[in-house]
C-alpha positions as MATLAB code, in Angstrom:
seq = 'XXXXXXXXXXXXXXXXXXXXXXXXXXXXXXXXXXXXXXXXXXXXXXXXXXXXXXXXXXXXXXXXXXXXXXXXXXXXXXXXXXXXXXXXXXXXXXXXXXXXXXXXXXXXXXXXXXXXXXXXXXXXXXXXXXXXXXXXXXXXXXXXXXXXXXXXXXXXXXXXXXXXXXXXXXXXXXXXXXXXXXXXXXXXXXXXXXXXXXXXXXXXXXXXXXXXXXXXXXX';
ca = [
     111.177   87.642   90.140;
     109.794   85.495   92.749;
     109.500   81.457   92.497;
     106.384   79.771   94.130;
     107.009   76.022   94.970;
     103.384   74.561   94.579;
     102.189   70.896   94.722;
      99.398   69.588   92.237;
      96.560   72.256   91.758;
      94.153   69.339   92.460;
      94.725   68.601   95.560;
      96.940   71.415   97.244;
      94.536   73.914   99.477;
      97.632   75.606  100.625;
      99.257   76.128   97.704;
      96.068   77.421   96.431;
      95.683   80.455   99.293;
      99.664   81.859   98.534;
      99.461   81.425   94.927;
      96.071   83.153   94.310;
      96.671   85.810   97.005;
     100.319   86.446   94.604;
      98.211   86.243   91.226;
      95.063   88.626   92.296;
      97.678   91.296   93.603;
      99.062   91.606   90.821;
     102.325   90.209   91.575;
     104.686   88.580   89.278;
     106.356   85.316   90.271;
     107.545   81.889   88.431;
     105.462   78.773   89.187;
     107.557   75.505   90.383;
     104.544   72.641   90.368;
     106.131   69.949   92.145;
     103.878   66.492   91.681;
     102.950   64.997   95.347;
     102.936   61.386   93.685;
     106.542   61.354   92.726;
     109.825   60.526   95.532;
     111.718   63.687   94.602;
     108.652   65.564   95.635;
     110.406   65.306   99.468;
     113.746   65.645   98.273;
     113.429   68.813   96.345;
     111.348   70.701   99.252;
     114.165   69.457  101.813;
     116.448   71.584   99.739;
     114.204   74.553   99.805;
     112.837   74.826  103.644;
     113.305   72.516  106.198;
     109.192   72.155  106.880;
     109.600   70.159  104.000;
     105.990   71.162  102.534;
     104.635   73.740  100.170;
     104.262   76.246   99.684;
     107.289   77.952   99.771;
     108.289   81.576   98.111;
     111.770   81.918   97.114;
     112.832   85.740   96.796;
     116.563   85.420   95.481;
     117.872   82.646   97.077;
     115.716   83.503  100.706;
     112.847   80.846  101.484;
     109.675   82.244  103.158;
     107.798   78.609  103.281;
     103.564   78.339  104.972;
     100.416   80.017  103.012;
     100.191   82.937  105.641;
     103.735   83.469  106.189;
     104.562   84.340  102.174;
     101.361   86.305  102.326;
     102.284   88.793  105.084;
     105.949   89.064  103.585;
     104.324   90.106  100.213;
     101.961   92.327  101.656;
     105.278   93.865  103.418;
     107.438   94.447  100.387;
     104.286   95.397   97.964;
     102.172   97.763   99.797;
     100.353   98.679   97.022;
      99.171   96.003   95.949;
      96.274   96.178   99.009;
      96.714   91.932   99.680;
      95.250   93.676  103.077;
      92.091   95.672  103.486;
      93.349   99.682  104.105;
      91.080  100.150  107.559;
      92.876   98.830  110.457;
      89.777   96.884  111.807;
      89.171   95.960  108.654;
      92.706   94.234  108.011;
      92.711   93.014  111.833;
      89.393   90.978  111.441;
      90.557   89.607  108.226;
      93.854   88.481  109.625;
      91.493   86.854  112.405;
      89.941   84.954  109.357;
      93.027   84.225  107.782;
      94.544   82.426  111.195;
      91.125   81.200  112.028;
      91.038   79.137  108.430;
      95.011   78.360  108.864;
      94.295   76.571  111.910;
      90.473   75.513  111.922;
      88.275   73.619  110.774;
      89.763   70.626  110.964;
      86.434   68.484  110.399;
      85.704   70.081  107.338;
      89.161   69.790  106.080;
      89.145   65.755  106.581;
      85.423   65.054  105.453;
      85.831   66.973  102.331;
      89.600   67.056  100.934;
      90.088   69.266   98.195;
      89.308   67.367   94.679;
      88.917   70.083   91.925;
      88.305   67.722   88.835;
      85.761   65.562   91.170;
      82.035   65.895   91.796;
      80.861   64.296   95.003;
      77.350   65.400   96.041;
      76.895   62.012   97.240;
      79.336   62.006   99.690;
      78.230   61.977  103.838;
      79.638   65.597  105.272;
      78.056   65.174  108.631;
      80.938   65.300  110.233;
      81.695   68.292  108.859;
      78.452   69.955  109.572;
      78.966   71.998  112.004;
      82.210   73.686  110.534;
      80.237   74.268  107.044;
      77.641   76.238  108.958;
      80.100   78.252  110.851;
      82.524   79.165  107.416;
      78.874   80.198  105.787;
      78.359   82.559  108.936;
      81.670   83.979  108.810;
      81.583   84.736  105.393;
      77.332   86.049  105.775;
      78.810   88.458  108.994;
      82.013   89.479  107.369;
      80.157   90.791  104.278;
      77.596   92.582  106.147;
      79.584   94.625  108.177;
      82.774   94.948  105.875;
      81.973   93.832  102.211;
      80.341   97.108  101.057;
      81.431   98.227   97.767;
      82.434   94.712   96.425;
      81.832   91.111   96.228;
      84.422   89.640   98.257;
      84.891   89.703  102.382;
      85.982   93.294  102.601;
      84.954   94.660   99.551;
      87.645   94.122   97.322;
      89.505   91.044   96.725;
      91.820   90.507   99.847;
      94.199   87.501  101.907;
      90.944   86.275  103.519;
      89.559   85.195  100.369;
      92.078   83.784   99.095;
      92.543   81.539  102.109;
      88.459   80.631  102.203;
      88.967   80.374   97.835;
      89.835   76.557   98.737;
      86.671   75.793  100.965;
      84.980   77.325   98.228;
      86.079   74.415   96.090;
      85.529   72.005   98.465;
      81.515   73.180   98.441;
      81.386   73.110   94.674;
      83.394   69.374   94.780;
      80.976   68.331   96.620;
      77.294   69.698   96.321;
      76.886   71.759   99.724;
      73.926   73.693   99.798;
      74.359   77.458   99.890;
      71.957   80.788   99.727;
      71.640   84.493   99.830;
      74.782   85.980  100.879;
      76.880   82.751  100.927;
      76.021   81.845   98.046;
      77.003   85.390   96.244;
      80.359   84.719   97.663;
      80.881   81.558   96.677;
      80.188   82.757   92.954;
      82.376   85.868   93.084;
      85.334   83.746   94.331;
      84.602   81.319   91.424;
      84.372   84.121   88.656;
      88.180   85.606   89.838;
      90.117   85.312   86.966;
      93.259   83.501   88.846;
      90.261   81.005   90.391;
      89.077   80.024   87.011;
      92.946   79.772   86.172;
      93.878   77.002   88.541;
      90.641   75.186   87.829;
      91.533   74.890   84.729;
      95.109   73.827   85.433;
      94.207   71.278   87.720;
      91.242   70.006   85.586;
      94.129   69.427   82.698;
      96.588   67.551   85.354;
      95.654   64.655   84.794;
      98.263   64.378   81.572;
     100.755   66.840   83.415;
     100.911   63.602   85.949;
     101.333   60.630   83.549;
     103.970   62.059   81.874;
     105.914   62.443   85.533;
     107.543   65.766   84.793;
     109.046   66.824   88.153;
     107.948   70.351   87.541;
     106.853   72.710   84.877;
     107.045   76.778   84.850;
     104.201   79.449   84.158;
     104.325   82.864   84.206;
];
């Protein structure tokens, strides 16, 4: 079985795209939840992958370590699990997303962190304008041409969303305004059952924290 070396569900965007891409797929791994707060947190990745940050995916004893790197080597050795849309325009436009969100967006990413257990309507995102309005086009565009057949950016459940499943928190955390089509998305990411999983882990991490276990294991 595979081990997935995540950071606190609160906080940790990345973690969130590998470990929700794994869990949607169908494909069974052990969760490592190292806490970001903590000195070993450092110390313990060193001895995993020399980045030094999660997530990482060890596959007996071998270290695959960055969100979209563990995603194309399980979409490699699990072909059926789909993690990439069948039509080969299809999957190349949602890799395009995928790299696009992996390197992007940078004001939206430093405006509005990732905070699951917050709620921050009140908070000034016009920084961050501009990038909100271009994620709400990408996912409006992507649907219309590709997401017949399903709620998600290609239809069914895929990488891409699992990559734009954080930036769907980060609207939720705090209050952005969306309609129609965005909108829809946003609601079908939030109803996936692994979505509504690490909500509610992270929303209960508060006491995983203050008793400063290192780790602890899920299925």
């Amino acid at each position: 079985m595979y081990t997935l070396i995540i950071a606190n569900k609160n906080y940790s965007s990345w973690s969130l795209r590998a470990w929700l891409a794994l869990r949607e797929a169908g494909i069974a791994f052990e969760e490592k939840r190292l806490n970001l707060d903590t000195p070993e947190f450092a110390s313990q990745l060193q001895k995993l992958t020399p980045a030094g940050k999660v997530p990482c995916l060890i596959d007996d004893g071998f270290s695959v370590w960055d969100s979209l790197a563990i995603c194309e080597y399980a979409a490699e050795r699990h072909p059926e699990a789909g993690l990439w849309p069948a039509d080969p325009r299809a999957r190349a436009r949602a890799r395009s997303l995928a790299a696009q969100m992996h390197s992007g967006f940078g004001d939206l990413r430093r405006v509005m962190p990732m905070n699951i257990e917050a709620h921050l309507p009140g908070i000034d995102v016009t920084e961050a304008r501009q990038d909100i309005d271009k994620v709400q086009a990408l996912w409006r565009d992507t649907r219309a041409e590709f997401g017949h057949g399903g709620p998600f950016l290609f239809g069914r459940f895929s990488v891409a969303d699992a990559f734009y499943a954080p930036i769907v928190s980060r609207f939720t955390t705090y209050g952005v305004t969306a309609e129609g089509a965005a909108r829809e998305y946003m609601d079908a990411i939030l109803a996936v059952p692994g979505m509504q999983e690490w909500t509610r882990d992270a929303l209960a991490e508060g006491l995983w924290v203050a008793q400063d276990e290192p780790y602890r294991t899920q299925r």
